[in-house]
Coordinates of C-alpha atoms and ligand atoms in Angstrom, one line a residue:
M1 CA 50.8 80.4 170.1
K2 CA 50.0 83.4 167.5
M3 CA 53.8 84.3 167.9
Q4 CA 55.3 81.2 166.8
H5 CA 52.6 80.9 164.1
H6 CA 53.5 84.3 162.2
I7 CA 57.4 83.1 162.7
I8 CA 56.1 79.8 160.7
I9 CA 54.8 81.4 158.3
V10 CA 57.9 83.8 157.7
V11 CA 60.4 80.9 157.9
I12 CA 57.9 79.5 155.2
L13 CA 57.6 82.4 152.7
W14 CA 61.7 83.4 153.3
S15 CA 62.2 79.6 152.3
T16 CA 60.2 79.6 148.9
A17 CA 61.9 82.8 147.8
L18 CA 65.0 81.3 148.8
V19 CA 64.5 78.3 146.8
D20 CA 62.8 80.6 143.8
S21 CA 65.5 82.4 143.4
R22 CA 67.9 79.3 143.2
K23 CA 65.6 78.3 140.5
I24 CA 66.0 81.4 139.0
R25 CA 69.3 82.2 138.4
G26 CA 71.3 82.4 135.9
I27 CA 68.6 82.6 133.5
S28 CA 68.2 86.2 131.1
L29 CA 64.5 87.8 131.3
A30 CA 64.2 86.8 127.3
Y31 CA 63.8 83.2 129.0
R32 CA 62.2 83.6 132.1
R33 CA 58.9 82.3 130.3
F34 CA 60.5 78.5 130.0
Y35 CA 60.6 78.8 134.1
K36 CA 57.3 78.5 135.9
E37 CA 58.1 77.4 139.0
K38 CA 54.1 75.9 139.6
K39 CA 55.1 73.4 136.3
S40 CA 57.1 70.9 135.3
F41 CA 60.1 71.9 133.3
L42 CA 60.5 71.1 129.3
C43 CA 63.9 70.9 128.3
I44 CA 64.1 74.2 126.2
D45 CA 64.8 72.0 123.2
G46 CA 61.7 69.9 124.0
S47 CA 63.5 66.6 124.6
K48 CA 62.4 66.0 128.2
L49 CA 59.6 66.9 130.9
I50 CA 61.0 67.1 134.3
P51 CA 59.7 68.3 137.8
F52 CA 60.2 72.2 138.1
E53 CA 61.9 70.7 141.2
R54 CA 65.1 69.2 139.4
V55 CA 65.9 72.6 137.6
N56 CA 69.0 73.6 139.3
D57 CA 69.8 70.6 141.6
D58 CA 73.1 70.2 140.3
Y59 CA 72.7 67.4 138.2
C60 CA 72.1 67.5 134.3
D61 CA 68.6 66.2 133.2
C62 CA 68.5 68.1 129.6
L63 CA 71.0 67.1 127.0
D64 CA 71.0 71.1 125.7
G65 CA 72.1 72.2 129.6
S66 CA 69.1 74.4 129.9
D67 CA 67.8 72.5 133.1
E68 CA 71.0 73.9 135.1
P69 CA 71.2 77.4 134.2
G70 CA 72.4 78.3 137.7
T71 CA 75.0 75.4 138.5
A72 CA 78.2 73.5 136.6
A73 CA 76.4 70.5 136.3
C74 CA 75.5 70.3 132.4
T75 CA 79.3 71.0 130.3
N76 CA 76.9 72.5 127.6
G77 CA 75.1 75.2 129.9
R78 CA 75.4 78.9 130.3
F79 CA 75.2 80.8 133.3
Y80 CA 73.3 84.7 132.2
C81 CA 74.8 87.2 134.9
I82 CA 73.1 90.1 134.8
N83 CA 75.0 92.9 136.0
H84 CA 73.1 96.1 136.9
G85 CA 74.7 99.2 136.2
F86 CA 76.7 97.3 133.4
R87 CA 76.6 95.1 130.5
P88 CA 75.2 91.3 130.6
H89 CA 76.8 88.6 129.6
Y90 CA 76.7 85.2 129.7
I91 CA 79.6 82.4 130.9
Q92 CA 80.3 79.0 130.5
S93 CA 78.1 77.3 133.8
S94 CA 81.2 75.4 134.4
R95 CA 82.8 78.8 135.7
V96 CA 80.0 79.1 138.1
N97 CA 81.5 79.0 142.0
D98 CA 84.9 77.8 140.6
G99 CA 86.3 80.1 142.5
I100 CA 86.8 83.0 140.1
C101 CA 84.7 85.8 139.8
D102 CA 83.8 85.8 136.3
C103 CA 80.6 88.3 136.9
C104 CA 81.0 91.9 137.7
D105 CA 77.6 91.4 139.9
A106 CA 79.8 88.5 141.6
S107 CA 76.1 85.9 140.6
D108 CA 78.4 83.8 139.3
E109 CA 80.1 82.6 143.1
Y110 CA 77.0 82.5 145.2
N111 CA 78.0 79.5 147.3
S112 CA 82.0 80.0 146.8
R113 CA 85.0 80.5 149.3
M114 CA 86.1 83.7 146.5
R115 CA 84.6 87.3 148.0
C116 CA 83.2 89.1 144.5
L117 CA 82.7 92.3 145.1
N118 CA 80.0 93.5 142.5
T119 CA 82.4 96.2 140.6
C120 CA 79.5 96.6 137.8
R121 CA 78.5 100.5 138.5
D122 CA 82.3 101.1 138.4
L123 CA 83.0 99.3 135.0
G124 CA 79.7 101.2 133.7
Q125 CA 80.5 104.3 135.0
R126 CA 84.2 104.1 133.6
E127 CA 82.5 102.9 130.3
R128 CA 80.0 105.6 130.3
A129 CA 83.0 108.1 130.5
E130 CA 84.8 105.8 127.8
V131 CA 81.5 106.5 124.9
E132 CA 81.1 110.1 126.2
D133 CA 85.1 110.9 125.2
Q134 CA 84.5 108.9 121.9
I135 CA 81.3 110.4 121.2
R136 CA 82.7 113.6 122.2
A137 CA 85.8 113.4 119.6
V138 CA 83.6 112.4 117.2
N139 CA 81.4 115.1 117.6
E140 CA 84.2 117.7 117.1
G141 CA 85.2 115.2 114.0
L142 CA 82.1 115.6 112.3
H143 CA 82.6 119.9 113.1
L144 CA 86.5 119.3 111.2
K145 CA 85.1 117.1 108.6
R146 CA 82.6 120.0 107.7
Q147 CA 85.3 122.9 107.3
L148 CA 87.2 120.0 105.2
I149 CA 84.2 120.1 103.0
K150 CA 84.7 123.6 102.6
E151 CA 88.3 123.7 102.1
G152 CA 88.0 120.8 99.6
I153 CA 85.6 123.0 97.3
N154 CA 87.3 125.7 97.6
I155 CA 90.5 123.9 96.4
W156 CA 88.5 122.1 93.2
Q157 CA 86.9 125.8 92.2
E158 CA 90.3 126.8 91.9
K159 CA 91.6 123.5 89.7
Q160 CA 88.8 124.3 88.2
S161 CA 89.7 127.7 86.9
Q162 CA 93.4 127.6 86.8
L163 CA 92.0 124.9 84.2
R164 CA 90.0 127.2 82.3
D165 CA 92.7 129.8 82.2
L166 CA 95.8 127.3 80.9
Q167 CA 93.7 126.3 78.4
R168 CA 92.7 130.1 77.2
V169 CA 96.6 130.0 77.4
A170 CA 96.9 127.1 75.0
K171 CA 94.2 128.5 72.8
E172 CA 96.6 131.5 72.6
L173 CA 100.1 129.9 72.6
R174 CA 97.8 127.4 69.8
T175 CA 97.5 130.4 67.5
K176 CA 100.9 131.6 68.5
L177 CA 102.7 128.0 67.3
E178 CA 100.8 128.5 62.9
A179 CA 102.0 131.5 63.2
H180 CA 105.8 130.6 63.5
R181 CA 105.9 128.0 62.0
K182 CA 104.2 130.4 58.7
R183 CA 107.3 132.6 59.8
K184 CA 109.7 129.5 59.7
L185 CA 108.3 128.0 56.3
N186 CA 109.3 131.8 54.6
A187 CA 112.4 131.7 55.8
E188 CA 113.3 128.4 54.7
G189 CA 111.7 129.7 51.4
L190 CA 114.0 133.2 51.9
M191 CA 116.7 130.8 51.8
G192 CA 115.9 129.1 49.4
L193 CA 115.2 132.1 47.3
L194 CA 119.3 133.9 48.8
K195 CA 120.8 130.5 48.3
P196 CA 121.6 129.9 44.9
K197 CA 122.8 133.2 44.0
G198 CA 125.2 132.8 46.7
D199 CA 126.8 136.7 46.9
V200 CA 125.5 138.7 49.6
A201 CA 127.3 141.7 49.1
G202 CA 125.1 141.4 45.6
K203 CA 122.2 141.3 48.1
K204 CA 123.1 144.5 49.9
K205 CA 120.9 146.4 47.2
G206 CA 117.8 146.0 48.8
R207 CA 116.0 143.0 45.7
E208 CA 113.2 142.2 48.2
S209 CA 109.8 144.1 47.2
P210 CA 107.9 146.1 50.0
A211 CA 105.5 143.2 49.3
D212 CA 107.1 140.6 50.6
V213 CA 109.0 142.9 53.0
F214 CA 105.2 143.7 54.2
Q215 CA 104.8 139.9 54.1
E216 CA 107.1 139.1 56.3
L217 CA 106.2 141.8 58.8
D218 CA 102.3 140.4 58.7
F219 CA 103.0 137.6 61.0
N220 CA 99.1 137.0 61.4
K221 CA 98.3 138.0 58.1
D222 CA 95.8 139.8 58.3
D223 CA 97.5 142.2 56.0
S224 CA 98.1 145.1 58.1
V225 CA 101.6 145.4 60.1
T226 CA 100.7 146.6 63.6
V227 CA 102.8 148.5 66.1
D228 CA 103.4 145.3 67.8
E229 CA 104.3 143.4 64.5
V230 CA 106.8 146.9 64.0
Q231 CA 108.5 146.4 67.5
A232 CA 108.9 142.1 67.0
N233 CA 110.7 142.8 64.2
I234 CA 112.1 146.1 63.1
V235 CA 115.5 147.5 65.2
N236 CA 117.6 150.4 65.2
R237 CA 120.5 150.4 63.1
G238 CA 123.3 150.4 65.4
D239 CA 121.6 149.7 67.9
E240 CA 119.9 146.2 67.9
E241 CA 120.2 145.1 71.5
R242 CA 117.2 147.5 72.4
G243 CA 114.4 147.4 70.9
L244 CA 112.0 149.3 69.6
T245 CA 109.0 151.7 72.4
E246 CA 105.6 151.7 71.4
E247 CA 106.3 155.5 69.8
E248 CA 109.2 154.8 68.1
A249 CA 107.2 152.1 66.2
V250 CA 104.4 154.4 65.6
A251 CA 106.7 157.2 64.3
L252 CA 107.5 154.4 61.8
L253 CA 104.3 154.1 60.9
G254 CA 103.9 157.6 59.8
G255 CA 101.5 158.5 63.8
H256 CA 99.5 154.7 62.4
R257 CA 99.5 151.5 65.1
Q258 CA 99.1 149.8 61.8
A259 CA 99.0 150.1 58.1
D260 CA 98.4 148.4 55.2
L261 CA 100.9 148.0 52.0
S262 CA 100.6 151.2 50.8
L263 CA 100.3 152.9 53.7
F264 CA 103.9 150.5 54.3
R265 CA 105.0 151.9 51.1
E266 CA 105.0 155.4 52.1
T267 CA 106.4 155.1 55.9
L268 CA 108.6 152.3 57.5
W269 CA 109.2 151.3 53.8
K270 CA 110.9 154.4 52.9
N271 CA 113.4 153.7 56.2
L272 CA 113.8 150.3 55.2
K273 CA 115.5 151.4 52.3
S274 CA 117.5 154.2 53.6
D275 CA 120.5 152.3 55.1
D276 CA 121.1 155.1 58.3
G277 CA 117.8 154.4 59.4
V278 CA 116.2 151.7 60.8
K279 CA 116.6 147.6 60.2
M280 CA 114.7 144.3 60.1
K281 CA 116.3 142.0 62.6
A282 CA 116.8 139.3 60.4
D283 CA 117.3 142.0 58.1
P284 CA 118.5 140.6 54.5
R285 CA 120.8 143.4 54.0
S286 CA 123.0 143.6 57.5
D287 CA 125.8 142.2 56.9
E288 CA 125.8 138.5 58.0
D289 CA 124.0 135.7 55.3
P290 CA 120.2 137.5 56.3
S291 CA 119.3 134.5 55.0
I292 CA 120.7 131.7 57.8
N293 CA 119.5 134.6 60.4
A294 CA 116.6 134.7 59.4
E295 CA 116.2 130.5 59.4
E296 CA 117.6 130.3 62.7
S297 CA 115.7 133.2 64.6
A298 CA 112.2 131.4 63.5
A299 CA 113.5 128.3 64.6
A300 CA 114.8 129.7 68.2
S301 CA 111.1 131.3 68.7
L302 CA 108.6 127.8 66.8
K303 CA 111.0 126.3 69.4
T304 CA 110.8 128.7 72.2
I305 CA 106.3 128.6 72.0
E306 CA 106.6 125.0 71.5
E307 CA 108.1 124.2 74.8
A308 CA 105.6 126.6 76.4
Y309 CA 103.5 124.6 74.8
E310 CA 103.7 121.2 75.5
N311 CA 104.6 122.6 79.3
V312 CA 101.1 124.5 79.2
R313 CA 99.5 120.7 77.3
M314 CA 101.0 119.4 80.4
E315 CA 99.9 121.1 82.6
I316 CA 96.5 120.8 81.3
R317 CA 96.6 117.1 81.6
D318 CA 97.3 116.2 85.1
L319 CA 94.8 119.0 86.0
E320 CA 92.2 116.9 83.8
E321 CA 93.5 114.1 85.9
S322 CA 93.5 115.9 89.4
L323 CA 89.7 116.7 88.7
S324 CA 88.3 112.9 87.4
T325 CA 89.7 111.3 90.4
D326 CA 86.8 110.3 93.3
Y327 CA 87.1 112.5 96.1
G328 CA 83.8 111.6 97.9
T329 CA 80.5 113.3 97.5
D330 CA 81.2 116.0 99.1
K331 CA 84.3 116.1 97.7
E332 CA 85.4 116.0 101.3
F333 CA 88.5 114.0 100.6
M334 CA 89.9 116.5 98.2
Y335 CA 92.0 118.2 100.9
L336 CA 94.3 114.6 101.4
Q337 CA 95.4 115.0 97.2
S338 CA 98.8 117.3 98.0
Q339 CA 99.7 116.0 101.0
C340 CA 101.7 112.9 102.5
F341 CA 102.0 111.4 105.8
E342 CA 104.8 109.8 107.3
L343 CA 105.2 106.9 110.0
T344 CA 108.3 105.2 110.8
V345 CA 108.0 102.0 111.5
Y346 CA 111.4 100.0 112.8
E347 CA 113.9 100.0 110.3
Y348 CA 111.1 101.4 107.6
T349 CA 110.1 105.4 107.5
Y350 CA 106.3 104.8 105.4
V351 CA 104.8 107.9 103.0
L352 CA 101.5 108.0 102.1
C353 CA 100.1 110.5 99.7
P354 CA 96.2 109.8 99.2
F355 CA 95.3 109.4 95.3
N356 CA 99.0 109.6 94.5
Q357 CA 101.2 107.0 95.5
V358 CA 103.1 104.7 99.0
T359 CA 107.1 104.8 99.8
Q360 CA 108.6 102.0 102.0
K361 CA 112.1 104.3 102.7
S362 CA 114.3 101.8 104.3
S363 CA 117.0 103.2 107.0
T364 CA 120.0 103.0 104.7
G365 CA 118.5 104.7 102.7
T366 CA 116.4 102.6 99.4
E367 CA 113.0 103.1 99.1
V368 CA 110.7 101.5 97.1
S369 CA 107.2 101.4 96.0
L370 CA 104.3 99.9 97.8
G371 CA 101.6 101.1 95.3
K372 CA 100.4 103.8 93.0
W373 CA 96.5 104.6 93.3
L374 CA 94.1 102.6 92.5
S375 CA 90.6 103.5 93.7
W376 CA 88.2 103.3 96.6
T377 CA 87.6 99.7 97.6
G378 CA 85.4 100.2 100.8
R379 CA 83.0 97.6 101.8
P380 CA 79.0 97.6 100.4
G381 CA 77.7 100.8 102.9
N382 CA 81.2 102.1 103.6
H383 CA 82.7 102.9 100.1
Y384 CA 85.3 105.2 101.1
G385 CA 86.3 103.3 104.0
R386 CA 89.3 102.1 102.3
M387 CA 91.9 103.2 99.5
Q388 CA 93.8 100.8 97.8
F389 CA 97.2 101.5 95.8
D390 CA 98.6 98.4 93.3
R391 CA 101.7 98.7 91.3
G392 CA 104.5 98.8 93.3
E393 CA 107.7 97.4 93.2
P394 CA 107.7 93.7 92.9
C395 CA 108.5 91.6 95.1
W396 CA 111.4 89.3 95.5
Q397 CA 109.6 85.7 94.5
G398 CA 105.9 87.7 94.7
P399 CA 103.5 89.7 93.8
A400 CA 104.3 93.6 92.8
R401 CA 104.1 95.1 96.1
S402 CA 100.3 96.5 97.3
T403 CA 99.0 98.7 100.4
L404 CA 95.2 99.0 101.4
V405 CA 94.8 102.0 103.3
T406 CA 91.4 102.0 105.9
L407 CA 90.7 105.6 106.9
T408 CA 89.2 105.9 110.3
C409 CA 87.1 109.0 112.6
G410 CA 90.1 111.3 114.5
T411 CA 90.1 114.8 115.0
E412 CA 93.7 114.8 113.0
T413 CA 95.0 113.6 109.5
A414 CA 98.0 111.2 110.5
L415 CA 99.1 107.7 109.4
R416 CA 98.5 105.8 113.1
S417 CA 99.8 102.3 112.0
V418 CA 101.4 100.2 109.4
K419 CA 102.0 96.4 109.0
E420 CA 103.0 94.0 106.6
P421 CA 100.7 90.9 107.6
S422 CA 101.4 89.3 104.5
K423 CA 104.8 89.3 102.2
C424 CA 104.4 92.7 100.2
Q425 CA 101.3 93.7 100.8
Y426 CA 100.6 95.9 103.5
I427 CA 97.7 97.7 105.8
M428 CA 98.2 101.6 107.0
E429 CA 95.2 103.0 109.2
L430 CA 95.2 106.6 108.0
Q431 CA 93.0 108.6 110.5
T432 CA 91.3 111.4 109.1
P433 CA 87.8 114.1 110.7
V434 CA 86.9 113.2 107.1
A435 CA 85.9 109.2 108.0
C436 CA 84.1 110.3 111.1
Q437 CA 80.4 109.4 110.8
Q438 CA 77.5 109.7 113.4
L439 CA 77.1 107.2 116.1
Q440 CA 73.8 105.6 116.1
R441 CA 74.7 102.1 117.6
Q442 CA 77.8 103.7 119.6
L443 CA 74.9 106.0 121.1
R444 CA 72.3 103.2 121.7
E445 CA 74.8 101.3 123.8
H446 CA 75.6 103.9 126.1
S447 CA 71.9 104.5 126.4
E448 CA 71.9 100.7 127.2
L449 CA 74.6 101.1 129.9
Ligands
MAN1 C1 112.0 94.3 101.6 C2 110.9 95.5 102.3 C3 109.8 94.8 103.1 C4 109.1 93.1 102.4 C5 111.1 92.8 101.7 C6 110.7 91.5 100.7 O1 113.2 94.5 102.6 O2 110.2 96.0 101.3 O3 109.0 95.2 103.9 O4 108.7 92.5 103.5 O5 111.5 93.5 100.8 O6 112.1 90.8 100.2

């Protein structure tokens, strides 16, 4: 009798537990507070109060479907898969017991012919491994990023010092330029003086005064003729191709490195007057028309200096432009500035040169511009997440081609994808360690699994 009594109690408890688990099926922990077995059930939208027995009784009472979370009775109901070991999620309650396994813990098919296996642990393990791989890749990316930042700073400093050097060279060239412009004017003046007299032979016997020649030799107009100036303008008669050695120039200045007018008169001038000594490169006493020689040589050297000056100025302009580009807060994108990345998609080869341009080369060899560097256009909080290139080749009956490049984190720097979602507007993905950020969100999700 006592035994029978115990069995009855166990059966009652077991059936209560069964009823309870049925009642709370399909509900998340956060919603459990709405489902109190001892009380009536108030639809979650507050529209109706029903006896608790009518929860999950396979008949839809509430407009919001909240009384049937564990059955397919309400069309708008939702079933909560707990999915221990993986990620919980909701499915439409119409998918409960429909013969398809939706929840990895098999809870949606509790009364179905379908024998669903609990795959949550496997899925969780697989996902954890994937997240761990991602975390490893990001950490490696972050390590590389630190190196690339250093590399960028070095390039930056190198460019700064190149700029300083070029500015110094430009200054020197400017001074030279002025001196040569004067020299050319002098030569032109000389031509003016000599031309009307016409007779070259008549000038042979030294009509120029020592002061004139001194002036001509004194390029930088510092009232002294230096060894350099002698070497630049004096040659040995009969051996015009060979320049004077420094010793020869010093000897011509009477053993001095420079001479004022009176020393010049006593030394080099005497030698210049004699017909078998030295002569000026553009000597008026040479056999050719002297004035033309002097003018031509002055013009030629002026042209050489002007060209050199222009080249240096161009290099300075390029460097200044490069140094004014935004390479990121830590100059982390500087390392990309002289590199290009290629990817072939079907018949086109795309070439992305960050901070410069994007091109598209077809298999037939024609190349079109897909845009020139404009600026960073990342979203707030990730300003350096996207690069914009515009002003590309105009599209037939459309706008100028343009390209938007999204930067993603990876352990290599490479062009990963190119698409043309609308005509002549291109999107690219450039993978770079520099785009790697600390993975707070992923780490959080990882620890939740
Ligand atoms: C070329 C390419 C294409 C583009 C068309 C537009 O074929 O640049 O990417 O869509 O021109 O006419």
